Coordinates of C-alpha atoms (C1' of nucleotides) in Angstrom, one line a residue:
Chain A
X1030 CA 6.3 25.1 5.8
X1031 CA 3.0 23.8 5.2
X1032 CA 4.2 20.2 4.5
X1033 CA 2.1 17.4 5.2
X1034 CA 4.3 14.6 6.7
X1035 CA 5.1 12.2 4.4
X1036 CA 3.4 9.7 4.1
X1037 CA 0.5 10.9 5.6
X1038 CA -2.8 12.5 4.3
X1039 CA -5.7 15.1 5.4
X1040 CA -9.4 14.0 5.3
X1041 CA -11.3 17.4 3.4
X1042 CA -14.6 18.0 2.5
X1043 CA -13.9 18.0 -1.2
X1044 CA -10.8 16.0 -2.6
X1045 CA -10.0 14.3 -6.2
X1046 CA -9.9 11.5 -4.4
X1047 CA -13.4 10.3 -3.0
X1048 CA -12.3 8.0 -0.5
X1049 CA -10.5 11.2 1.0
X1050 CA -13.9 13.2 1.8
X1051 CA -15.2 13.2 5.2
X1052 CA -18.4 12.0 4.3
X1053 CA -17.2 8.7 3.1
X1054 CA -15.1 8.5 6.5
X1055 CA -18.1 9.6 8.3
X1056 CA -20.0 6.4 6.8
X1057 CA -17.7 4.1 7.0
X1058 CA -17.3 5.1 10.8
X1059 CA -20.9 5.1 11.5
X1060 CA -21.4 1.6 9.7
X1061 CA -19.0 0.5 12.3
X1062 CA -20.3 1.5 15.2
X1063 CA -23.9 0.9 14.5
X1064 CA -22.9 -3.3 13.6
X1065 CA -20.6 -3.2 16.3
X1066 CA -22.8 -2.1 19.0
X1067 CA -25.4 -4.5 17.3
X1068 CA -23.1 -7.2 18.7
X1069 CA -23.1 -5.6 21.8
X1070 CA -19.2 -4.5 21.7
X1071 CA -18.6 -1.6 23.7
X1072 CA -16.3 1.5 22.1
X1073 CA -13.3 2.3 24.1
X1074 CA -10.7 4.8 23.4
X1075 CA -6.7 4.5 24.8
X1076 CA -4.3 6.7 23.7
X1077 CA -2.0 6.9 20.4
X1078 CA 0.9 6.4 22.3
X1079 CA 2.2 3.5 25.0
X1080 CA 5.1 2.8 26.5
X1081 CA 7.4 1.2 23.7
X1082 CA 7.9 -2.0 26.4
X1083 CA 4.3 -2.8 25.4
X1084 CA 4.6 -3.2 22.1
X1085 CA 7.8 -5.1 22.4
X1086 CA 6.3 -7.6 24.7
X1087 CA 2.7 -7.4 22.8
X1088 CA 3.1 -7.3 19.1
X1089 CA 6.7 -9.6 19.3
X1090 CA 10.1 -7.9 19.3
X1091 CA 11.4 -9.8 17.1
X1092 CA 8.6 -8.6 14.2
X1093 CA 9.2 -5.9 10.8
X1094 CA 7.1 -4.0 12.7
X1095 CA 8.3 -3.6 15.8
X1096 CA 12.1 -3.7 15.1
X1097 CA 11.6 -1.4 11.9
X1098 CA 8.6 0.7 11.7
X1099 CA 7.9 1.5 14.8
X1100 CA 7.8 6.0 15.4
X1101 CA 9.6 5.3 18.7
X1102 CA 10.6 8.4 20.4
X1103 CA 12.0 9.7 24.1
X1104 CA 9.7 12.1 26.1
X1105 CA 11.4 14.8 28.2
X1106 CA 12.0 12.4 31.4
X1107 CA 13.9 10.0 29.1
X1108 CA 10.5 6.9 29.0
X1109 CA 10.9 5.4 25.4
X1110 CA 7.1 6.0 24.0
X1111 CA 6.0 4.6 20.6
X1112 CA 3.2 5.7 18.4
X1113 CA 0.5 2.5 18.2
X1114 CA 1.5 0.5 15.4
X1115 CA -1.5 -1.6 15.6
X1116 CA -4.2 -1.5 18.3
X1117 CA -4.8 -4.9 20.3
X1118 CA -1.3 -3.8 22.4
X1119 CA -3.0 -0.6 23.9
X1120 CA -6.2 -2.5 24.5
X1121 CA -5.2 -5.4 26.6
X1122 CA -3.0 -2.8 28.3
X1123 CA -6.1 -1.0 29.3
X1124 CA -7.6 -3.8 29.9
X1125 CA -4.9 -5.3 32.2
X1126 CA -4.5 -2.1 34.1
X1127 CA -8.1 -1.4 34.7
X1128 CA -8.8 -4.8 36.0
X1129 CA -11.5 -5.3 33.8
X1130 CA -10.6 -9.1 33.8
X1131 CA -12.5 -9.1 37.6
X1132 CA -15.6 -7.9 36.3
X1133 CA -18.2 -10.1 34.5
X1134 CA -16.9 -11.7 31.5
X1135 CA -16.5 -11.6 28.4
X1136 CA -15.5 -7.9 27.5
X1137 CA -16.5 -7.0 24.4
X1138 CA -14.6 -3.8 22.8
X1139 CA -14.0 -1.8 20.1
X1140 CA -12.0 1.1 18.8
X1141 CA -11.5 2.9 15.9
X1142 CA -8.7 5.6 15.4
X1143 CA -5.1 6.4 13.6
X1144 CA -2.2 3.8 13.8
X1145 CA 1.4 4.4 12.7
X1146 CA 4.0 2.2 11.1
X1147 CA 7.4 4.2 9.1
X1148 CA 6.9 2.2 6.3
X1149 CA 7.0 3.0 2.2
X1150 CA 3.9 4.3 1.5
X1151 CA 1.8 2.6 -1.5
X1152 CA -1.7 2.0 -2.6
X1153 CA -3.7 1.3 0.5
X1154 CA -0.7 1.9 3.0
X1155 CA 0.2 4.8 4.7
X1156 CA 2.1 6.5 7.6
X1157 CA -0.5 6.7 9.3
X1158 CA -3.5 4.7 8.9
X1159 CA -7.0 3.8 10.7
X1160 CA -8.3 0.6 11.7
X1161 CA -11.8 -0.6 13.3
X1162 CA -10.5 -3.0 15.9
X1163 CA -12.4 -5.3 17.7
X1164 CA -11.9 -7.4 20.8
X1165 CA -13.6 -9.8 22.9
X1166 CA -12.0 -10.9 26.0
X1167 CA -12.7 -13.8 28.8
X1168 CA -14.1 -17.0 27.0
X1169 CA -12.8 -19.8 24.8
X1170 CA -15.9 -20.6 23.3
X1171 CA -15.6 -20.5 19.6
X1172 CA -19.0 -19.6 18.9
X1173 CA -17.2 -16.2 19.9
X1174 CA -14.3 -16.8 17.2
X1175 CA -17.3 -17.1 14.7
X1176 CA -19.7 -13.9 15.6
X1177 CA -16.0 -11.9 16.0
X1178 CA -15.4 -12.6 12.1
X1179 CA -19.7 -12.5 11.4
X1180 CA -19.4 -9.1 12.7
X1181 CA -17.1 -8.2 10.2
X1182 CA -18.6 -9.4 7.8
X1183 CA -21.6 -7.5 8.4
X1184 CA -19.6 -4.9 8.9
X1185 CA -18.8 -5.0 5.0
X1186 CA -22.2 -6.0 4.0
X1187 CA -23.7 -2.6 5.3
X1188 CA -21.1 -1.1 3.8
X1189 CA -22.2 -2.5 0.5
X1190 CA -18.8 -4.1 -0.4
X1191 CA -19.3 -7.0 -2.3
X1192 CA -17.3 -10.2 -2.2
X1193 CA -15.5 -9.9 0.2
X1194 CA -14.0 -13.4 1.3
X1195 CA -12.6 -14.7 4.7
X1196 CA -10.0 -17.2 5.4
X1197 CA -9.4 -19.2 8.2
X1198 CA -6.9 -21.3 9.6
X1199 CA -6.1 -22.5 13.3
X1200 CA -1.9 -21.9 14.1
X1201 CA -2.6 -23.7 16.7
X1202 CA 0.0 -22.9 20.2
X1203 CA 3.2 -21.4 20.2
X1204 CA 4.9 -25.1 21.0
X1205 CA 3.3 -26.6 17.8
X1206 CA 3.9 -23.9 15.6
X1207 CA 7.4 -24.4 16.6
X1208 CA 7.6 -28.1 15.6
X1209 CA 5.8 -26.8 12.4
X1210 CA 8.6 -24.3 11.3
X1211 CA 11.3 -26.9 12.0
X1212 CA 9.4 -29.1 9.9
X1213 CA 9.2 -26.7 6.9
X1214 CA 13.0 -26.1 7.5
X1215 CA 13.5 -29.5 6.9
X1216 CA 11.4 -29.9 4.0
X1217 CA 12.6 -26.7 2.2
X1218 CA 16.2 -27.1 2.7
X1219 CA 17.0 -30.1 0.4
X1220 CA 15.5 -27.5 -2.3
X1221 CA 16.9 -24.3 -0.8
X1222 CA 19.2 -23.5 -3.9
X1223 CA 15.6 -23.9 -6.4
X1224 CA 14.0 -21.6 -4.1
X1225 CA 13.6 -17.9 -4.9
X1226 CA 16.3 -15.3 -4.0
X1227 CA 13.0 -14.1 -1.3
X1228 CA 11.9 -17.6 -0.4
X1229 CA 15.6 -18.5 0.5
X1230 CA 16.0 -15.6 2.8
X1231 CA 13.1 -16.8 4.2
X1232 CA 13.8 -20.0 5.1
X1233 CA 14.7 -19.5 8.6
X1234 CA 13.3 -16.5 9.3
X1235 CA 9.6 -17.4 8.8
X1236 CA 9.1 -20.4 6.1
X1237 CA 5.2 -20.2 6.4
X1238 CA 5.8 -17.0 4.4
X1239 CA 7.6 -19.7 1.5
X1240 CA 4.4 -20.8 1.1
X1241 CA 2.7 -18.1 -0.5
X1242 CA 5.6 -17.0 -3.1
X1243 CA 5.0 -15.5 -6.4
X1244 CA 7.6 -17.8 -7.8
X1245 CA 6.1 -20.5 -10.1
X1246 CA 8.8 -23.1 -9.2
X1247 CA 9.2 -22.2 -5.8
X1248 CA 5.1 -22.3 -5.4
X1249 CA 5.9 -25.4 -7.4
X1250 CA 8.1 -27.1 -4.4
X1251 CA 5.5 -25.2 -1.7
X1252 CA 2.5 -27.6 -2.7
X1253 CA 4.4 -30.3 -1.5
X1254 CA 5.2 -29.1 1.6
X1255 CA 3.7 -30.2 4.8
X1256 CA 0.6 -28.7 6.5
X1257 CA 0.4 -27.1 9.7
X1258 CA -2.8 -29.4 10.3
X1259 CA -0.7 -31.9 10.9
X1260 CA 1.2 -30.5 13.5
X1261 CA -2.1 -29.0 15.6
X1262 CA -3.2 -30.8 18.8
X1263 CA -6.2 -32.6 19.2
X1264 CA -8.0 -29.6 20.9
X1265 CA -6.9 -27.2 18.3
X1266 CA -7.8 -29.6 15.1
X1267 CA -11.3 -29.6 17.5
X1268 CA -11.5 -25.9 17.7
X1269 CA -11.1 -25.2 14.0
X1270 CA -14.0 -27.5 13.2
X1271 CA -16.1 -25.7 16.0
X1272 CA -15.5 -22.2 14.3
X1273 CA -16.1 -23.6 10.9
X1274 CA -19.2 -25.2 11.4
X1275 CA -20.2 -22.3 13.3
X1276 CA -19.7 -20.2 10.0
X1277 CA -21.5 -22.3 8.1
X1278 CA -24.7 -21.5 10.7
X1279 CA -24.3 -17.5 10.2
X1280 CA -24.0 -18.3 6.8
X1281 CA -20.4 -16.7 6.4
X1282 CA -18.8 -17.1 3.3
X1283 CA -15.4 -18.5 4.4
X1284 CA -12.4 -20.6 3.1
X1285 CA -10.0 -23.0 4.8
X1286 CA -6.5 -21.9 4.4
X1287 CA -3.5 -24.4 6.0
X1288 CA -1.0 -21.7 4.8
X1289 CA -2.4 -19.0 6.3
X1290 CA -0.1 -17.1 8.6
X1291 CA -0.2 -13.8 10.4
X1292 CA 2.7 -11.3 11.2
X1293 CA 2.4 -10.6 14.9
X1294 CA 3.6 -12.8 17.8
X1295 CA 0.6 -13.2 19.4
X1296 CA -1.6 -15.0 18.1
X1297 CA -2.8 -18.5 19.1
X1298 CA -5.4 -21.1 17.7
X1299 CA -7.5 -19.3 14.8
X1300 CA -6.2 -16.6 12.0
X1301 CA -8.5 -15.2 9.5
X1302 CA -8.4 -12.5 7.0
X1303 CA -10.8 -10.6 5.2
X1304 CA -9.9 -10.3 1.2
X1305 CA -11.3 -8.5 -1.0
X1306 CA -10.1 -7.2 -4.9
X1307 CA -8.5 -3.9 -4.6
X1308 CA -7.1 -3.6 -8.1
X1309 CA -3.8 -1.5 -8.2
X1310 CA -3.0 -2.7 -4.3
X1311 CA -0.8 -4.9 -4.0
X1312 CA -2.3 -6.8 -1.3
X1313 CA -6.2 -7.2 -0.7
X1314 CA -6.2 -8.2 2.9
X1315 CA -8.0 -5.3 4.0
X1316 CA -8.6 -6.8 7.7
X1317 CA -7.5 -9.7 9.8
X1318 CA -7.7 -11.4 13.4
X1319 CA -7.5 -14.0 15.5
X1320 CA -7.0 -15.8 18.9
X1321 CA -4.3 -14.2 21.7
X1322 CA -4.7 -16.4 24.4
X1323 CA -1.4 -15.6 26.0
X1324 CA -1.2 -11.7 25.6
X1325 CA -3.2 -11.0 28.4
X1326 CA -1.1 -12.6 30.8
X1327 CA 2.0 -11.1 29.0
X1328 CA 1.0 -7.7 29.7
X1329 CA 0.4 -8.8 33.4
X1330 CA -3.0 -9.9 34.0
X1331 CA -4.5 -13.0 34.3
X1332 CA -4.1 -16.1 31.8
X1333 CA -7.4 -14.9 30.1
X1334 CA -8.0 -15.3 26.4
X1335 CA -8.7 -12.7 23.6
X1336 CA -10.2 -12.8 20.4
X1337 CA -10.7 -10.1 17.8
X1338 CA -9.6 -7.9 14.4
X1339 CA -8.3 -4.9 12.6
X1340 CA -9.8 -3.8 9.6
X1341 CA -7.6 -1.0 7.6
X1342 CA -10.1 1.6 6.6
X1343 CA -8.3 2.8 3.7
X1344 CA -8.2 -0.5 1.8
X1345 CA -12.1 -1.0 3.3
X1346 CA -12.5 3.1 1.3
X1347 CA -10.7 2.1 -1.8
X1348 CA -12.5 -1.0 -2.2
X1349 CA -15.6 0.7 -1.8
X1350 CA -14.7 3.3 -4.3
X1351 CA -13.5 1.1 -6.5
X1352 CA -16.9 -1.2 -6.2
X1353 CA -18.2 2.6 -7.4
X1354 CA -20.6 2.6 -3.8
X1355 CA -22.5 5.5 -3.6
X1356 CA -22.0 7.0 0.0
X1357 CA -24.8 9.2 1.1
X1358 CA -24.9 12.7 0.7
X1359 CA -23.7 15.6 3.5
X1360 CA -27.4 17.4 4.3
X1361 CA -27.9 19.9 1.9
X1362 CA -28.7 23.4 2.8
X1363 CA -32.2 24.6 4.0
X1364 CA -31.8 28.1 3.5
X1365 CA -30.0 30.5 2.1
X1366 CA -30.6 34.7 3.2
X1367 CA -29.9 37.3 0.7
X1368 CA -28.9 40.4 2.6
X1369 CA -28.4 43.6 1.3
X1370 CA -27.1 46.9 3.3
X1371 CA -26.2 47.0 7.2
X1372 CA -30.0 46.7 8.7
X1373 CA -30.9 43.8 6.7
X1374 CA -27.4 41.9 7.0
X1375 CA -28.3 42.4 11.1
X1376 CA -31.8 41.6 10.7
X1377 CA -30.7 38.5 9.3
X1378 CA -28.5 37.1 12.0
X1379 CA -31.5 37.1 14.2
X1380 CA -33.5 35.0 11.3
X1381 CA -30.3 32.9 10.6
X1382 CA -30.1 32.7 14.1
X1383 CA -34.5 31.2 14.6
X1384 CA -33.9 28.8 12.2
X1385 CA -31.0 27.2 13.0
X1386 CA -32.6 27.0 16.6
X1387 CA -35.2 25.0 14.8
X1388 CA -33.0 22.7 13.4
X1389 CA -32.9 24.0 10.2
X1390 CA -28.9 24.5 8.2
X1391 CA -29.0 28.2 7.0
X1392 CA -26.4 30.6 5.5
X1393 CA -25.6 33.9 4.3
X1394 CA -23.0 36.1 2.5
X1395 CA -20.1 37.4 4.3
X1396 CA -18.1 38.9 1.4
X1397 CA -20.5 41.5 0.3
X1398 CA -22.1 40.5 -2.8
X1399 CA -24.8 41.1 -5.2
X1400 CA -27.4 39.7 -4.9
X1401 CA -27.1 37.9 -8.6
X1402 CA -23.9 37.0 -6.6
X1403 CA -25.8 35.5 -3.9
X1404 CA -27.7 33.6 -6.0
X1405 CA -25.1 31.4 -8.0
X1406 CA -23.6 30.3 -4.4
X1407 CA -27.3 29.8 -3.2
X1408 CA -27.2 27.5 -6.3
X1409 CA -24.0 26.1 -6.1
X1410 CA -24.5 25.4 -2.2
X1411 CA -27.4 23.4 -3.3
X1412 CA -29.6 25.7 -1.4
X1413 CA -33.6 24.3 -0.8
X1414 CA -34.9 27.9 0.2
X1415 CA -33.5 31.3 -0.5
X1416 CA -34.9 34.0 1.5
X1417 CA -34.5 37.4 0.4
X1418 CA -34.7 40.0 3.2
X1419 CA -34.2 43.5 1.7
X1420 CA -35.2 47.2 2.2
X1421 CA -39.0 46.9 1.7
X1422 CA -39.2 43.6 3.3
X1423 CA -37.7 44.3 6.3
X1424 CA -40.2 47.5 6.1
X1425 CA -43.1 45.0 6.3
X1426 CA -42.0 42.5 8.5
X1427 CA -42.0 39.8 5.7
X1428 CA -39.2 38.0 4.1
X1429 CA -39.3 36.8 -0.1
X1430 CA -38.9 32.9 0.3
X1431 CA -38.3 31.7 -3.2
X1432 CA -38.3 27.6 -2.9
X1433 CA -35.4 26.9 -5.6
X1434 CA -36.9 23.4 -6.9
X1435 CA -39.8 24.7 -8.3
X1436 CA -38.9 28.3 -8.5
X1437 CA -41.9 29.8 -6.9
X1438 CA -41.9 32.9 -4.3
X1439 CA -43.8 34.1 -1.6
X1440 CA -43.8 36.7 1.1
X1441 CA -43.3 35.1 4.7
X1442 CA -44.1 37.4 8.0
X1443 CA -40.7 37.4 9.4
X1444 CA -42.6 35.3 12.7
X1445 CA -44.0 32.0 10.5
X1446 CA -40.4 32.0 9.0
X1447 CA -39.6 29.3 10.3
X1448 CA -43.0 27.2 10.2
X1449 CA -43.1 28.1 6.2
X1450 CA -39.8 26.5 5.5
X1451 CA -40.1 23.6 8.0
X1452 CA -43.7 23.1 6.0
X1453 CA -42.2 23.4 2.8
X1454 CA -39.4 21.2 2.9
X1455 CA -41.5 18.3 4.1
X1456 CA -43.5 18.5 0.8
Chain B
rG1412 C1' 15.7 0.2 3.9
rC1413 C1' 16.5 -0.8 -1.8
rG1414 C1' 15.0 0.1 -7.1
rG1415 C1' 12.1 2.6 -11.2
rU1416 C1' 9.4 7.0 -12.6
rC1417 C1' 7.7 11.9 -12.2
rG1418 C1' 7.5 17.3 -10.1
rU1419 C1' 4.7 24.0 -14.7
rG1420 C1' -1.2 28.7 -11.3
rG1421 C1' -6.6 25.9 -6.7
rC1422 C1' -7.0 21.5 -10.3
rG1423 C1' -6.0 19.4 -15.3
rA1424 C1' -2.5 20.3 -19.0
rA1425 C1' 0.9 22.5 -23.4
rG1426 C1' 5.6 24.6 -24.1
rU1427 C1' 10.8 26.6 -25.5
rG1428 C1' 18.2 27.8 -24.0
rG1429 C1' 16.8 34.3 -25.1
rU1430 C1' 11.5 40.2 -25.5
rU1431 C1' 4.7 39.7 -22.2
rA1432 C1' 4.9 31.0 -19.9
rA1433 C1' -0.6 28.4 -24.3
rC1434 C1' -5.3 26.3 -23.3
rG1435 C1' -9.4 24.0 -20.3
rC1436 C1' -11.9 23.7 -15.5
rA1437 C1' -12.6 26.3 -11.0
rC1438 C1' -12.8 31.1 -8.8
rC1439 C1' -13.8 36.6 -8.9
rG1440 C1' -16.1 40.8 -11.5
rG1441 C1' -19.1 42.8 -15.6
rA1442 C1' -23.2 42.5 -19.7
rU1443 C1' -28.1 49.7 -16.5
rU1444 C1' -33.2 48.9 -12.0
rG1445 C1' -33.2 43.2 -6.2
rU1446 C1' -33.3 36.5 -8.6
rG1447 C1' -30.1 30.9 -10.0
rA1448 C1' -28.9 28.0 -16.4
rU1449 C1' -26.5 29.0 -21.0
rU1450 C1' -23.8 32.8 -23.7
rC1451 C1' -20.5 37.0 -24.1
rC1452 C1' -16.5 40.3 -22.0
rG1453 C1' -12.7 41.0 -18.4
rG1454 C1' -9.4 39.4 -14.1
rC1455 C1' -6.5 35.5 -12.0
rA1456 C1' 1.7 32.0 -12.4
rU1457 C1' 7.3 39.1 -11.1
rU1458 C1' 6.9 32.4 -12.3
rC1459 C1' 7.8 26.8 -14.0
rG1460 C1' 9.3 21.6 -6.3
rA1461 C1' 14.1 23.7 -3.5
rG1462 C1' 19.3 24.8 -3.6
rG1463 C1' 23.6 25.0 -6.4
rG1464 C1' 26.3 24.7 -11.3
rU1465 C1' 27.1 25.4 -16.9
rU1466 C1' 26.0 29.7 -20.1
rC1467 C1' 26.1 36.4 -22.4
rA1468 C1' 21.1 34.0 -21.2
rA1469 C1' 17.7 28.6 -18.2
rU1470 C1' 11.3 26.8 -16.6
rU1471 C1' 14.0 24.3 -20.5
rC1472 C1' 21.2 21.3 -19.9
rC1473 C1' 24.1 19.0 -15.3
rC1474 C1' 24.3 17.9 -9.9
rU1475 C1' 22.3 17.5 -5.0
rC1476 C1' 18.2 17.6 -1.9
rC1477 C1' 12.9 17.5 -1.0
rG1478 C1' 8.2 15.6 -2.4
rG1479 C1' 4.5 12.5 -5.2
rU1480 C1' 3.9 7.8 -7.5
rC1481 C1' 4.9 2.6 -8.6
rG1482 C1' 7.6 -2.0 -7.5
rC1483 C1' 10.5 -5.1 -3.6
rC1484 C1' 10.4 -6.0 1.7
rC1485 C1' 6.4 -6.1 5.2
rC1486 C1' 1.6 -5.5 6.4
rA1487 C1' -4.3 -3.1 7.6

RNA sequence: GCGGUCGUGGCGAAGUGGUUAACGCACCGGAUUGUGAUUCCGGCAUUCGAGGGUUCAAUUCCCUCCGGUCGCCCCA
């Protein structure tokens, strides 16, 4: 009855697992709108769900995740919707149908929010997960591939994640890559029966995949393969020197990868990834991105292109925890009340009531306790100021502030209430 | 989707085929008058993931299911 669904998980103030509290959500989320909007991309917010056409024709139909994973369901006029299993789908779609692609170019967007993929869950992977996606629509340059992968990589910085590494390749156009998988196939296939029980299911599927096996004989066979390099176009070879030497100016700390090779259909021209050691995950991708110069037109617009990224905030969470970065605190509590009987539990809301007017976070008992009572969650709640309102203050029109730091008291006319502890607490 | 492993109170964690299921933390209350720590005392699982089965008797043995966790696949 009061199940989570599998695979899924709540975000609570207090949890055994840190990366689980709010407040480290709350900074991660902040981080990533503050750099974001630093490079001047724009939040935008689509729904969880699309039509399930869009994610065929977006993400590839032919992928794991959309033939497997996808949480596809019917609505009640018989429309086939899917829950987002990534986010650049929904975006373009909203970009598409609002005709952004007439206004001044480029668009620069991003999103953060749940995605959902039926998959096993494991360290770092869930049912439902959260990514900080962003996407920059409308120019070829790739001094926009470069600031796309700077920005997450400042995105991590102010996070305080260290080294954290990108890699970059270029996979060049669909037609190349083509002539590059037939090429593998070729080279592979004299070898297939040395290959791995994996890498030989592989070999037509997707042979880039070959070249990152686990297998020592079949990594053996891999070096020798061919590199996608060869098979770019003049333009593309062109375009991966632009970005590099473009990193090199923001002084990203980046590495060439020819093997590199991402799971979705749509990408085009360059693939990075963010990495980063998450010890216990199995992977330690914990972002990646890359060109989509055809998905806009695929989705119906305009042959525009697209660049951009998802970061998985759980893996970005777990490496902070596991870096041991101290997150900041929640606010801690100006002011506790200690009430007694009826007319100074009502006095109080009206006190409670000034100073939280004034800014100020303040709290009382609701469970009727004694004062020692009151006290210990005073303490507990970290309290800065208890104010202690009882029969003979309330009599006088003054309230006990006791300032728990140093542990000194003092009557307070009910009227400078405020002004005393707003004094007070900026000693 | 496949394989391994585990499942005792809010959390951590003992334990046994048979009268009242340790202990620690947390929480609540008390140690005479309206003040936070420590200490002391007391309270807190009609119940051992769920459902069957074996047995005179099961939390302990068997089966099924559900869930957590790890690995494979794939990915963020």
């Amino acid at each position: 009855m009061s199940k989570i669904v599998k695979g899924m998980f709540d975000v609570m103030p207090k949890d055994e697992e840190n990366w689980r509290q709010v407040q480290w959500w709350r900074f991660v989320e902040s981080t990533a709108r503050t750099v974001a909007e630093r490079f001047r991309f724009q939040e935008v917010r689509t729904p969880l769900v699309e039509y399930t056409e869009l994610f065929k024709r977006g993400v590839g139909d032919t992928t794991d995740i959309v033939e497997k994973e996808m949480y596809t369901f019917t609505d009640r006029a018989g429309r086939s919707i899917s829950l987002r299993p990534e986010g650049t789908a929904g975006i373009v779609r909203s970009f598409v149908g609002h005709k952004v692609y007439a206004q001044p170019q480029p668009t620069k967007w991003f999103y953060m929010g749940p995605m959902y993929r039926y998959e096993r869950q494991q360290v770092g992977r869930y049912r439902q997960f959260h990514q900080l996606g962003v996407e920059a629509f409308g120019s070829f340059d790739p001094a926009l591939d470069a600031e796309v992968i700077a920005l997450g990589m400042q995105f991590f910085e102010e996070l305080g994640l260290k080294g954290v590494q990108v890699e970059i390749n270029n996979v060049g156009d669909p037609e190349s890559r083509a002539r590059y998988f037939e090429a593998l196939i070729a080279y592979f296939e004299p070898y297939k029966e040395e290959l791995a029980e994996d890498a030989q299911n592989r070999l037509y599927r997707n042979p880039m995949r070959i070249l990152d096996s686990k297998d020592p004989h079949t990594h053996e066979i891999a070096m020798g393969a061919p590199s996608i390099l060869e098979y770019l176009s003049e333009d593309s070879r062109a375009n991966l020197e632009a970005v590099k030497q473009y990193l090199d100016i923001l002084g990203v700390n980046y590495v060439q990868n020819d093997r590199l090779v991402r799971g979705l259909d749509y990408y085009t021209q360059t693939a990075f990834e963010y990495m980063v050691d998450i010890p216990g995950a199995q992977a330690s991708t914990i972002g990646g991105g890359g060109r989509y110069n055809g998905l806009v037109q695929e989705v119906g617009g305009p042959d525009m292109p697209g660049v951009g990224f998802g970061v998985g905030l759980e893996r970005v969470l777990l490496a902070l925890e596991e870096q041991k970065v101290v997150v900041p605190e929640p606010s801690r509590l100006d002011c506790y009340m200690i009430t007694f009987d009826q007319a100074t539990k009502r006095k109080s809301m009206e006190l409670l009531a000034e100073l939280r007017r004034a800014g100020l976070s303040a709290e009382r008992d609701y469970l009727d306790r004694k004062m020692k009572a009151q006290m210990k969650v005073a303490d507990r709640e970290q309290a800065r100021f208890v104010a202690i309102l009882g029969e003979d203050e309330l009599a006088q029109n003054t309230i006990q502030v006791k300032n728990m730091e140093t542990g000194t008291q003092e009557a307070v006319p009910f009227d400078q209430l405020v002004t005393y502890i707003q004094t007070e607490k900026g000693r």
